[in-house]
Amino acid sequence: MKKVLFAESDKEFVDVLFSFLIMPLGTIVRVLGKQSQMGCLDEVYKSVEDLSADFFQTKACKAMLLKPLNAASRHCRRLKINVDDTKPRAVYVCKDTSCCAHGDGAFSSFPDAVCRCGKAMEYVGDALDEGDLALTGGAREIISLLKRSLMSKQPLTGLYFDYTITNDDADVYVLPEKQNDADQKLNIEKIKVLQTKNNSLLYVEGDAEFVDLLFGLLSIPLGSIIKAFGQWPPSGCVDNLWKSIDHGSGEGSVRPECQSLLLSPMAAPFGSGAAKVLEVDELAPTLDVNCCFKCFKTCGFAETGRCRQQYYCGEMVKTTKLCELNPKAPKGGNGNGETYVKGGHMKFLVTDDLHVLPLLINHSTSSLRCKCSDRGA
Ligand SMILES: [Zn+2]
Ligand SMILES: [Zn+2]
């Protein structure tokens, strides 16, 4: 078998490789057509897709998981090939310049948000409007390389000689214990397990908190998962990218300010229990704009320069710090907006391969089993 020993590459190619680390897992699953083979994350992703919107706190919750915001997208703009096609942070504001909540400087990154004054927030543009890169030539190869790096120890060989992707390491693999007290934060008692006699697990009955943790994994960037567990995923070699930055084998090749960006990439604001458990920092839910709020409401990002012209705008302060509304908080509801799925007495059934289904009270055990095997067929 022919084999690529190493490839000599330019800075652009290395940048593209490193950008894999800042991609949220949900984005990787989506870009790879739900065939990422990262454990059972494809199943988790499909569960979010299939689960009715009624089970989520808000419409935005589903979008946050299926199209998680890349917290470092600002840095991806300069990439030659950006495989993360997620839209940059969209901005919605209340366009009423004499709104009673004007002083809040509130904005939303998701549609259907309502201002404290009661008016619907309207789209004014994307926080990173200019120059975001679309999928261009070569992107197909990079997506293939991403997939190979997750599943194979020889992704360059596979890509170069166009070998079919197979799972090199089909053995069951157990991740090393995470070195902190994360287990204590997760309330395992709330999970009911149905086990067969030969010790294999049939399914788990979990509450909203458990399901939320599972779903929340989709919003965590790959690099932060590798940081938490030291290695991941076992069949692939994408963790070597992380290690080559961490161990400084490329001393001087990564700018110091980019090092932490790649080694512990942040998650989007208002994330999840998963971010807390894995100790992943979140991007601040604020946004600085270079004009007063009134001008921003009127012109959006397009004409922030007009604010500086005296005949147009009399406001003294020419910058505004906008604060993002929690997209998980239901409109005028009393929910605390901490979780994606609605809490209460709702129970969920989680199969051994992490497919999540709502558990209806009158389901008998036999019908549950029936539903699971339907899934597998
Ligand atoms: Zn308003
Ligand atoms: Zn102004």
mmCIF file of C-alpha atoms and ligand atoms in Angstrom:
data_model
loop_
_atom_site.group_PDB
_atom_site.id
_atom_site.type_symbol
_atom_site.label_atom_id
_atom_site.label_comp_id
_atom_site.label_asym_id
_atom_site.label_seq_id
_atom_site.Cartn_x
_atom_site.Cartn_y
_atom_site.Cartn_z
ATOM 1 C CA MET A 1 0.000 0.000 0.000
ATOM 2 C CA LYS A 2 1.310 3.389 -0.966
ATOM 3 C CA LYS A 3 1.656 5.824 1.906
ATOM 4 C CA VAL A 4 2.158 9.558 2.331
ATOM 5 C CA LEU A 5 4.910 10.129 4.911
ATOM 6 C CA PHE A 6 4.437 13.826 5.274
ATOM 7 C CA ALA A 7 3.322 16.765 3.246
ATOM 8 C CA GLU A 8 5.136 20.027 2.980
ATOM 9 C CA SER A 9 2.501 22.690 2.987
ATOM 10 C CA ASP A 10 1.992 26.418 2.940
ATOM 11 C CA LYS A 11 0.582 28.497 5.782
ATOM 12 C CA GLU A 12 -2.895 28.555 4.248
ATOM 13 C CA PHE A 13 -3.250 24.780 4.331
ATOM 14 C CA VAL A 14 -2.112 24.589 7.972
ATOM 15 C CA ASP A 15 -4.605 27.330 8.880
ATOM 16 C CA VAL A 16 -7.404 25.324 7.303
ATOM 17 C CA LEU A 17 -6.332 22.223 9.252
ATOM 18 C CA PHE A 18 -6.242 24.167 12.524
ATOM 19 C CA SER A 19 -9.687 25.593 11.809
ATOM 20 C CA PHE A 20 -11.112 22.086 12.376
ATOM 21 C CA LEU A 21 -10.393 22.603 16.094
ATOM 22 C CA ILE A 22 -12.654 25.616 16.442
ATOM 23 C CA MET A 23 -15.636 24.003 14.720
ATOM 24 C CA PRO A 24 -18.512 23.023 17.035
ATOM 25 C CA LEU A 25 -19.269 19.290 16.937
ATOM 26 C CA GLY A 26 -22.758 19.978 15.569
ATOM 27 C CA THR A 27 -21.228 21.780 12.609
ATOM 28 C CA ILE A 28 -18.842 18.899 11.927
ATOM 29 C CA VAL A 29 -21.772 16.476 11.936
ATOM 30 C CA ARG A 30 -23.708 18.723 9.549
ATOM 31 C CA VAL A 31 -20.803 19.388 7.163
ATOM 32 C CA LEU A 32 -20.134 15.635 6.973
ATOM 33 C CA GLY A 33 -23.762 14.906 6.106
ATOM 34 C CA LYS A 34 -24.528 13.269 9.477
ATOM 35 C CA GLN A 35 -21.883 10.625 8.759
ATOM 36 C CA SER A 36 -19.139 11.993 10.962
ATOM 37 C CA GLN A 37 -18.929 8.675 12.839
ATOM 38 C CA MET A 38 -17.832 10.610 15.922
ATOM 39 C CA GLY A 39 -19.195 8.126 18.397
ATOM 40 C CA CYS A 40 -22.967 8.515 18.351
ATOM 41 C CA LEU A 41 -23.054 12.254 17.744
ATOM 42 C CA ASP A 42 -24.723 11.714 14.367
ATOM 43 C CA GLU A 43 -27.618 10.111 16.261
ATOM 44 C CA VAL A 44 -27.733 12.967 18.777
ATOM 45 C CA TYR A 45 -27.886 15.446 15.897
ATOM 46 C CA LYS A 46 -30.681 13.517 14.177
ATOM 47 C CA SER A 47 -32.596 13.395 17.466
ATOM 48 C CA VAL A 48 -32.534 17.187 17.704
ATOM 49 C CA GLU A 49 -33.755 17.387 14.103
ATOM 50 C CA ASP A 50 -36.545 14.888 14.690
ATOM 51 C CA LEU A 51 -37.718 16.148 18.066
ATOM 52 C CA SER A 52 -40.757 18.415 17.712
ATOM 53 C CA ALA A 53 -40.209 22.120 18.379
ATOM 54 C CA ASP A 54 -42.765 21.794 21.199
ATOM 55 C CA PHE A 55 -40.139 20.108 23.358
ATOM 56 C CA PHE A 56 -37.732 23.051 23.134
ATOM 57 C CA GLN A 57 -37.918 26.259 25.183
ATOM 58 C CA THR A 58 -37.858 28.418 22.042
ATOM 59 C CA LYS A 59 -37.512 28.067 18.280
ATOM 60 C CA ALA A 60 -33.976 29.391 18.611
ATOM 61 C CA CYS A 61 -32.925 26.457 20.825
ATOM 62 C CA LYS A 62 -33.120 24.013 17.933
ATOM 63 C CA ALA A 63 -31.145 26.355 15.685
ATOM 64 C CA MET A 64 -28.468 26.785 18.378
ATOM 65 C CA LEU A 65 -27.846 23.027 18.274
ATOM 66 C CA LEU A 66 -28.274 22.305 14.570
ATOM 67 C CA LYS A 67 -26.335 25.359 13.371
ATOM 68 C CA PRO A 68 -24.157 26.259 16.342
ATOM 69 C CA LEU A 69 -22.452 29.600 16.104
ATOM 70 C CA ASN A 70 -18.706 29.360 15.612
ATOM 71 C CA ALA A 71 -17.429 31.636 18.367
ATOM 72 C CA ALA A 72 -14.198 32.194 16.425
ATOM 73 C CA SER A 73 -15.850 32.856 13.061
ATOM 74 C CA ARG A 74 -14.233 36.305 13.030
ATOM 75 C CA HIS A 75 -10.904 34.541 12.572
ATOM 76 C CA CYS A 76 -12.190 32.156 9.945
ATOM 77 C CA ARG A 77 -12.987 34.952 7.556
ATOM 78 C CA ARG A 78 -9.403 35.031 6.417
ATOM 79 C CA LEU A 79 -9.242 31.335 5.682
ATOM 80 C CA LYS A 80 -8.668 30.374 2.074
ATOM 81 C CA ILE A 81 -11.171 27.571 2.415
ATOM 82 C CA ASN A 82 -13.704 27.729 5.196
ATOM 83 C CA VAL A 83 -15.648 24.484 5.471
ATOM 84 C CA ASP A 84 -17.798 25.917 8.252
ATOM 85 C CA ASP A 85 -20.634 27.435 6.238
ATOM 86 C CA THR A 86 -22.571 28.541 9.332
ATOM 87 C CA LYS A 87 -23.775 32.092 8.971
ATOM 88 C CA PRO A 88 -21.948 34.614 11.160
ATOM 89 C CA ARG A 89 -23.795 36.142 14.105
ATOM 90 C CA ALA A 90 -27.009 37.720 12.792
ATOM 91 C CA VAL A 91 -28.197 40.839 14.588
ATOM 92 C CA TYR A 92 -31.829 41.725 15.308
ATOM 93 C CA VAL A 93 -32.810 44.899 17.198
ATOM 94 C CA CYS A 94 -35.951 46.832 18.083
ATOM 95 C CA LYS A 95 -35.985 49.514 15.402
ATOM 96 C CA ASP A 96 -38.017 51.989 17.463
ATOM 97 C CA THR A 97 -35.525 54.753 18.333
ATOM 98 C CA SER A 98 -37.766 56.070 21.129
ATOM 99 C CA CYS A 99 -38.404 52.613 22.595
ATOM 100 C CA CYS A 100 -38.716 52.493 26.381
ATOM 101 C CA ALA A 101 -36.032 49.788 26.511
ATOM 102 C CA HIS A 102 -33.613 51.773 24.323
ATOM 103 C CA GLY A 103 -31.098 52.005 27.156
ATOM 104 C CA ASP A 104 -30.772 48.214 27.338
ATOM 105 C CA GLY A 105 -28.873 48.130 24.067
ATOM 106 C CA ALA A 106 -30.498 44.765 23.531
ATOM 107 C CA PHE A 107 -30.049 42.640 20.437
ATOM 108 C CA SER A 108 -30.829 39.071 19.460
ATOM 109 C CA SER A 109 -28.833 36.674 17.277
ATOM 110 C CA PHE A 110 -31.974 34.748 16.381
ATOM 111 C CA PRO A 111 -35.251 35.663 14.656
ATOM 112 C CA ASP A 112 -38.586 35.893 16.495
ATOM 113 C CA ALA A 113 -37.120 37.784 19.459
ATOM 114 C CA VAL A 114 -39.256 40.407 21.163
ATOM 115 C CA CYS A 115 -37.951 43.646 22.699
ATOM 116 C CA ARG A 116 -38.848 44.450 26.288
ATOM 117 C CA CYS A 117 -41.146 47.144 24.875
ATOM 118 C CA GLY A 118 -43.176 44.419 23.170
ATOM 119 C CA LYS A 119 -42.170 45.096 19.555
ATOM 120 C CA ALA A 120 -40.674 42.406 17.351
ATOM 121 C CA MET A 121 -36.944 42.729 16.778
ATOM 122 C CA GLU A 122 -35.899 43.175 13.157
ATOM 123 C CA TYR A 123 -32.837 42.031 11.236
ATOM 124 C CA VAL A 124 -30.200 44.736 10.693
ATOM 125 C CA GLY A 125 -27.303 42.657 9.358
ATOM 126 C CA ASP A 126 -24.617 40.165 10.329
ATOM 127 C CA ALA A 127 -21.969 41.020 12.888
ATOM 128 C CA LEU A 128 -19.309 39.898 10.415
ATOM 129 C CA ASP A 129 -20.831 41.119 7.232
ATOM 130 C CA GLU A 130 -17.868 41.667 4.993
ATOM 131 C CA GLY A 131 -15.696 39.088 3.421
ATOM 132 C CA ASP A 132 -16.996 35.830 4.807
ATOM 133 C CA LEU A 133 -15.849 33.028 2.599
ATOM 134 C CA ALA A 134 -18.200 30.757 0.790
ATOM 135 C CA LEU A 135 -17.351 27.177 -0.069
ATOM 136 C CA THR A 136 -14.866 27.511 -2.860
ATOM 137 C CA GLY A 137 -12.748 25.167 -4.958
ATOM 138 C CA GLY A 138 -10.988 22.545 -2.912
ATOM 139 C CA ALA A 139 -13.620 22.596 -0.164
ATOM 140 C CA ARG A 140 -14.788 19.124 -1.106
ATOM 141 C CA GLU A 141 -11.275 17.798 -0.544
ATOM 142 C CA ILE A 142 -10.975 19.619 2.783
ATOM 143 C CA ILE A 143 -14.307 18.195 3.975
ATOM 144 C CA SER A 144 -13.041 14.767 2.952
ATOM 145 C CA LEU A 145 -9.807 15.438 4.858
ATOM 146 C CA LEU A 146 -11.798 16.472 7.948
ATOM 147 C CA LYS A 147 -13.741 13.226 7.798
ATOM 148 C CA ARG A 148 -10.561 11.194 7.298
ATOM 149 C CA SER A 149 -8.834 12.963 10.194
ATOM 150 C CA LEU A 150 -11.688 11.901 12.471
ATOM 151 C CA MET A 151 -11.748 8.296 11.348
ATOM 152 C CA SER A 152 -8.323 7.349 10.115
ATOM 153 C CA LYS A 153 -4.747 7.462 11.299
ATOM 154 C CA GLN A 154 -3.545 8.180 7.745
ATOM 155 C CA PRO A 155 -5.815 10.895 6.385
ATOM 156 C CA LEU A 156 -3.285 12.348 3.943
ATOM 157 C CA THR A 157 -2.531 8.956 2.426
ATOM 158 C CA GLY A 158 -6.249 8.327 2.094
ATOM 159 C CA LEU A 159 -6.894 11.695 0.519
ATOM 160 C CA TYR A 160 -3.925 11.592 -1.841
ATOM 161 C CA PHE A 161 -4.531 8.088 -3.147
ATOM 162 C CA ASP A 162 -8.296 8.473 -2.785
ATOM 163 C CA TYR A 163 -8.709 5.348 -0.651
ATOM 164 C CA THR A 164 -12.216 4.577 0.520
ATOM 165 C CA ILE A 165 -12.803 5.720 4.089
ATOM 166 C CA THR A 166 -13.099 2.816 6.470
ATOM 167 C CA ASN A 167 -13.210 2.883 10.207
ATOM 168 C CA ASP A 168 -9.632 1.875 11.080
ATOM 169 C CA ASP A 169 -10.385 1.180 14.671
ATOM 170 C CA ALA A 170 -13.715 -0.447 15.230
ATOM 171 C CA ASP A 171 -12.908 -1.583 18.770
ATOM 172 C CA VAL A 172 -14.914 -0.175 21.590
ATOM 173 C CA TYR A 173 -12.790 2.476 23.139
ATOM 174 C CA VAL A 174 -13.179 4.118 26.506
ATOM 175 C CA LEU A 175 -12.113 7.705 26.907
ATOM 176 C CA PRO A 176 -9.709 8.380 29.746
ATOM 177 C CA GLU A 177 -11.301 9.832 32.873
ATOM 178 C CA LYS A 178 -11.544 13.573 32.806
ATOM 179 C CA GLN A 179 -9.366 14.977 35.559
ATOM 180 C CA ASN A 180 -11.856 17.042 37.496
ATOM 181 C CA ASP A 181 -14.958 16.826 39.564
ATOM 182 C CA ALA A 182 -17.309 17.055 36.588
ATOM 183 C CA ASP A 183 -19.121 13.882 37.621
ATOM 184 C CA GLN A 184 -20.278 15.560 40.775
ATOM 185 C CA LYS A 185 -21.906 18.340 38.831
ATOM 186 C CA LEU A 186 -23.924 15.867 36.797
ATOM 187 C CA ASN A 187 -26.776 14.414 38.747
ATOM 188 C CA ILE A 188 -26.618 10.775 37.686
ATOM 189 C CA GLU A 189 -29.378 9.760 40.100
ATOM 190 C CA LYS A 190 -31.987 11.186 37.802
ATOM 191 C CA ILE A 191 -31.319 8.558 35.150
ATOM 192 C CA LYS A 192 -33.187 5.279 35.130
ATOM 193 C CA VAL A 193 -31.466 2.454 33.289
ATOM 194 C CA LEU A 194 -33.060 -0.608 31.751
ATOM 195 C CA GLN A 195 -30.521 -3.378 31.502
ATOM 196 C CA THR A 196 -30.764 -6.858 30.001
ATOM 197 C CA LYS A 197 -29.557 -9.959 31.833
ATOM 198 C CA ASN A 198 -26.257 -10.105 29.955
ATOM 199 C CA ASN A 199 -25.348 -6.611 31.159
ATOM 200 C CA SER A 200 -26.002 -4.794 27.943
ATOM 201 C CA LEU A 201 -27.951 -1.615 28.235
ATOM 202 C CA LEU A 202 -31.282 -1.380 26.474
ATOM 203 C CA TYR A 203 -32.146 2.212 27.089
ATOM 204 C CA VAL A 204 -31.969 4.960 29.628
ATOM 205 C CA GLU A 205 -34.831 7.035 30.911
ATOM 206 C CA GLY A 206 -33.582 10.547 31.535
ATOM 207 C CA ASP A 207 -35.047 13.900 32.408
ATOM 208 C CA ALA A 208 -34.696 17.161 30.500
ATOM 209 C CA GLU A 209 -31.461 18.014 32.311
ATOM 210 C CA PHE A 210 -29.773 14.833 31.097
ATOM 211 C CA VAL A 211 -30.999 15.258 27.533
ATOM 212 C CA ASP A 212 -29.910 18.883 27.597
ATOM 213 C CA LEU A 213 -26.385 17.854 28.491
ATOM 214 C CA LEU A 214 -26.308 15.370 25.634
ATOM 215 C CA PHE A 215 -27.686 17.845 23.087
ATOM 216 C CA GLY A 216 -25.370 20.551 24.378
ATOM 217 C CA LEU A 217 -22.348 18.566 23.168
ATOM 218 C CA LEU A 218 -23.213 19.714 19.643
ATOM 219 C CA SER A 219 -22.353 23.301 20.587
ATOM 220 C CA ILE A 220 -18.869 22.464 21.928
ATOM 221 C CA PRO A 221 -15.899 23.064 19.608
ATOM 222 C CA LEU A 222 -13.773 20.027 18.761
ATOM 223 C CA GLY A 223 -10.617 21.563 20.260
ATOM 224 C CA SER A 224 -12.264 21.939 23.661
ATOM 225 C CA ILE A 225 -13.340 18.300 23.662
ATOM 226 C CA ILE A 226 -9.759 17.234 22.909
ATOM 227 C CA LYS A 227 -8.581 19.516 25.716
ATOM 228 C CA ALA A 228 -11.051 17.992 28.173
ATOM 229 C CA PHE A 229 -10.188 14.373 27.392
ATOM 230 C CA GLY A 230 -6.593 14.677 26.212
ATOM 231 C CA GLN A 231 -7.338 12.762 23.033
ATOM 232 C CA TRP A 232 -10.277 12.325 20.704
ATOM 233 C CA PRO A 233 -11.613 10.702 18.678
ATOM 234 C CA PRO A 234 -9.694 7.471 19.160
ATOM 235 C CA SER A 235 -10.016 6.146 15.630
ATOM 236 C CA GLY A 236 -8.766 9.320 14.020
ATOM 237 C CA CYS A 237 -5.809 11.620 14.392
ATOM 238 C CA VAL A 238 -7.353 15.093 14.517
ATOM 239 C CA ASP A 239 -6.135 15.343 18.129
ATOM 240 C CA ASN A 240 -2.578 15.423 16.773
ATOM 241 C CA LEU A 241 -3.359 18.883 15.406
ATOM 242 C CA TRP A 242 -4.224 19.985 18.934
ATOM 243 C CA LYS A 243 -1.131 18.316 20.389
ATOM 244 C CA SER A 244 1.190 19.855 17.837
ATOM 245 C CA ILE A 245 0.099 23.290 19.035
ATOM 246 C CA ASP A 246 0.088 22.365 22.717
ATOM 247 C CA HIS A 247 3.474 20.660 22.720
ATOM 248 C CA GLY A 248 4.951 23.485 20.736
ATOM 249 C CA SER A 249 6.416 21.177 18.100
ATOM 250 C CA GLY A 250 5.717 23.985 15.711
ATOM 251 C CA GLU A 251 7.415 26.523 17.974
ATOM 252 C CA GLY A 252 6.857 29.982 16.619
ATOM 253 C CA SER A 253 4.546 28.765 13.879
ATOM 254 C CA VAL A 254 1.346 29.624 15.725
ATOM 255 C CA ARG A 255 0.956 33.206 16.866
ATOM 256 C CA PRO A 256 0.673 33.329 20.681
ATOM 257 C CA GLU A 257 -2.726 35.058 20.552
ATOM 258 C CA CYS A 258 -4.031 32.236 18.359
ATOM 259 C CA GLN A 259 -2.712 29.496 20.595
ATOM 260 C CA SER A 260 -5.449 29.660 23.242
ATOM 261 C CA LEU A 261 -8.013 30.289 20.530
ATOM 262 C CA LEU A 262 -7.138 26.889 19.055
ATOM 263 C CA LEU A 263 -6.306 24.954 22.239
ATOM 264 C CA SER A 264 -9.394 25.968 24.217
ATOM 265 C CA PRO A 265 -11.821 27.379 21.670
ATOM 266 C CA MET A 266 -14.835 29.122 23.146
ATOM 267 C CA ALA A 267 -18.428 28.074 22.672
ATOM 268 C CA ALA A 268 -21.210 30.434 21.592
ATOM 269 C CA PRO A 269 -22.945 32.483 24.322
ATOM 270 C CA PHE A 270 -25.866 30.995 26.289
ATOM 271 C CA GLY A 271 -24.608 27.466 25.718
ATOM 272 C CA SER A 272 -25.300 24.605 27.913
ATOM 273 C CA GLY A 273 -24.715 22.425 30.873
ATOM 274 C CA ALA A 274 -22.292 20.575 28.614
ATOM 275 C CA ALA A 275 -20.070 23.670 28.447
ATOM 276 C CA LYS A 276 -20.128 23.927 32.241
ATOM 277 C CA VAL A 277 -19.303 20.266 32.785
ATOM 278 C CA LEU A 278 -16.463 20.336 30.255
ATOM 279 C CA GLU A 279 -15.275 23.742 31.545
ATOM 280 C CA VAL A 280 -15.528 25.397 28.162
ATOM 281 C CA ASP A 281 -15.620 29.199 28.237
ATOM 282 C CA GLU A 282 -18.305 31.001 26.313
ATOM 283 C CA LEU A 283 -18.041 34.051 24.104
ATOM 284 C CA ALA A 284 -19.326 37.202 25.848
ATOM 285 C CA PRO A 285 -22.937 37.941 24.882
ATOM 286 C CA THR A 286 -22.032 41.478 23.880
ATOM 287 C CA LEU A 287 -21.250 43.248 20.656
ATOM 288 C CA ASP A 288 -19.451 46.555 20.140
ATOM 289 C CA VAL A 289 -20.609 48.756 17.308
ATOM 290 C CA ASN A 290 -18.947 51.924 16.076
ATOM 291 C CA CYS A 291 -21.914 54.265 16.230
ATOM 292 C CA CYS A 292 -24.677 55.318 18.577
ATOM 293 C CA PHE A 293 -27.594 52.909 19.080
ATOM 294 C CA LYS A 294 -30.027 55.231 17.272
ATOM 295 C CA CYS A 295 -27.935 55.247 14.102
ATOM 296 C CA PHE A 296 -27.436 51.501 14.386
ATOM 297 C CA LYS A 297 -31.183 50.974 14.620
ATOM 298 C CA THR A 298 -31.688 53.121 11.526
ATOM 299 C CA CYS A 299 -28.802 52.001 9.336
ATOM 300 C CA GLY A 300 -27.488 48.736 10.761
ATOM 301 C CA PHE A 301 -23.870 47.904 10.004
ATOM 302 C CA ALA A 302 -24.081 49.469 6.585
ATOM 303 C CA GLU A 303 -23.607 53.132 7.405
ATOM 304 C CA THR A 304 -22.025 53.429 10.820
ATOM 305 C CA GLY A 305 -19.945 56.288 9.351
ATOM 306 C CA ARG A 306 -23.000 58.537 9.146
ATOM 307 C CA CYS A 307 -23.094 58.696 12.961
ATOM 308 C CA ARG A 308 -19.807 60.669 12.844
ATOM 309 C CA GLN A 309 -21.284 63.381 10.653
ATOM 310 C CA GLN A 310 -22.505 66.210 12.851
ATOM 311 C CA TYR A 311 -25.398 67.297 10.655
ATOM 312 C CA TYR A 312 -26.735 63.758 10.718
ATOM 313 C CA CYS A 313 -26.319 62.697 14.330
ATOM 314 C CA GLY A 314 -26.154 64.826 17.469
ATOM 315 C CA GLU A 315 -25.384 61.989 19.899
ATOM 316 C CA MET A 316 -22.188 62.515 21.874
ATOM 317 C CA VAL A 317 -21.197 58.881 22.386
ATOM 318 C CA LYS A 318 -20.277 57.256 19.110
ATOM 319 C CA THR A 319 -19.893 53.655 20.249
ATOM 320 C CA THR A 320 -22.427 51.240 21.703
ATOM 321 C CA LYS A 321 -22.070 48.023 23.621
ATOM 322 C CA LEU A 322 -24.982 45.839 22.651
ATOM 323 C CA CYS A 323 -26.175 43.072 24.965
ATOM 324 C CA GLU A 324 -27.577 39.859 23.583
ATOM 325 C CA LEU A 325 -30.945 38.595 24.807
ATOM 326 C CA ASN A 326 -30.957 34.995 25.981
ATOM 327 C CA PRO A 327 -32.356 33.069 22.994
ATOM 328 C CA LYS A 328 -33.374 30.235 25.319
ATOM 329 C CA ALA A 329 -35.702 32.412 27.391
ATOM 330 C CA PRO A 330 -39.285 31.956 26.204
ATOM 331 C CA LYS A 331 -41.122 35.140 25.207
ATOM 332 C CA GLY A 332 -42.646 36.690 28.275
ATOM 333 C CA GLY A 333 -42.457 33.253 29.829
ATOM 334 C CA ASN A 334 -41.267 32.466 33.293
ATOM 335 C CA GLY A 335 -38.627 29.957 32.161
ATOM 336 C CA ASN A 336 -35.126 30.764 33.280
ATOM 337 C CA GLY A 337 -33.771 30.054 29.820
ATOM 338 C CA GLU A 338 -31.001 27.795 31.070
ATOM 339 C CA THR A 339 -31.867 24.709 29.074
ATOM 340 C CA TYR A 340 -32.640 23.920 25.444
ATOM 341 C CA VAL A 341 -35.424 21.448 26.179
ATOM 342 C CA LYS A 342 -38.388 22.188 28.399
ATOM 343 C CA GLY A 343 -38.023 20.884 31.913
ATOM 344 C CA GLY A 344 -40.874 19.934 34.182
ATOM 345 C CA HIS A 345 -42.021 16.347 34.361
ATOM 346 C CA MET A 346 -41.017 15.510 30.810
ATOM 347 C CA LYS A 347 -39.008 12.306 30.492
ATOM 348 C CA PHE A 348 -36.954 11.147 27.558
ATOM 349 C CA LEU A 349 -35.818 7.785 26.380
ATOM 350 C CA VAL A 350 -32.201 7.532 25.301
ATOM 351 C CA THR A 351 -31.172 4.414 23.400
ATOM 352 C CA ASP A 352 -27.731 2.875 23.793
ATOM 353 C CA ASP A 353 -26.565 4.586 20.589
ATOM 354 C CA LEU A 354 -27.787 7.943 21.946
ATOM 355 C CA HIS A 355 -30.950 8.396 19.980
ATOM 356 C CA VAL A 356 -33.301 10.551 22.037
ATOM 357 C CA LEU A 357 -37.078 10.139 21.977
ATOM 358 C CA PRO A 358 -39.750 11.798 24.105
ATOM 359 C CA LEU A 359 -41.177 9.350 26.609
ATOM 360 C CA LEU A 360 -44.945 9.406 26.726
ATOM 361 C CA ILE A 361 -46.514 8.327 30.001
ATOM 362 C CA ASN A 362 -48.793 5.672 28.500
ATOM 363 C CA HIS A 363 -46.013 3.952 26.580
ATOM 364 C CA SER A 364 -45.675 0.367 27.634
ATOM 365 C CA THR A 365 -42.216 -1.161 27.742
ATOM 366 C CA SER A 366 -43.000 -3.312 24.717
ATOM 367 C CA SER A 367 -43.987 -0.353 22.575
ATOM 368 C CA LEU A 368 -40.809 1.432 23.596
ATOM 369 C CA ARG A 369 -38.692 -1.456 22.519
ATOM 370 C CA CYS A 370 -40.653 -1.568 19.322
ATOM 371 C CA LYS A 371 -39.883 2.079 18.629
ATOM 372 C CA CYS A 372 -36.162 1.521 19.228
ATOM 373 C CA SER A 373 -35.906 -1.385 16.825
ATOM 374 C CA ASP A 374 -37.799 0.609 14.200
ATOM 375 C CA ARG A 375 -35.046 3.160 14.431
ATOM 376 C CA GLY A 376 -32.360 0.602 13.877
ATOM 377 C CA ALA A 377 -34.039 -0.921 10.845
HETATM 378 ZN ZN ZN B 1 -38.246 48.204 21.846
HETATM 379 ZN ZN ZN B 2 -25.404 58.396 15.778
#
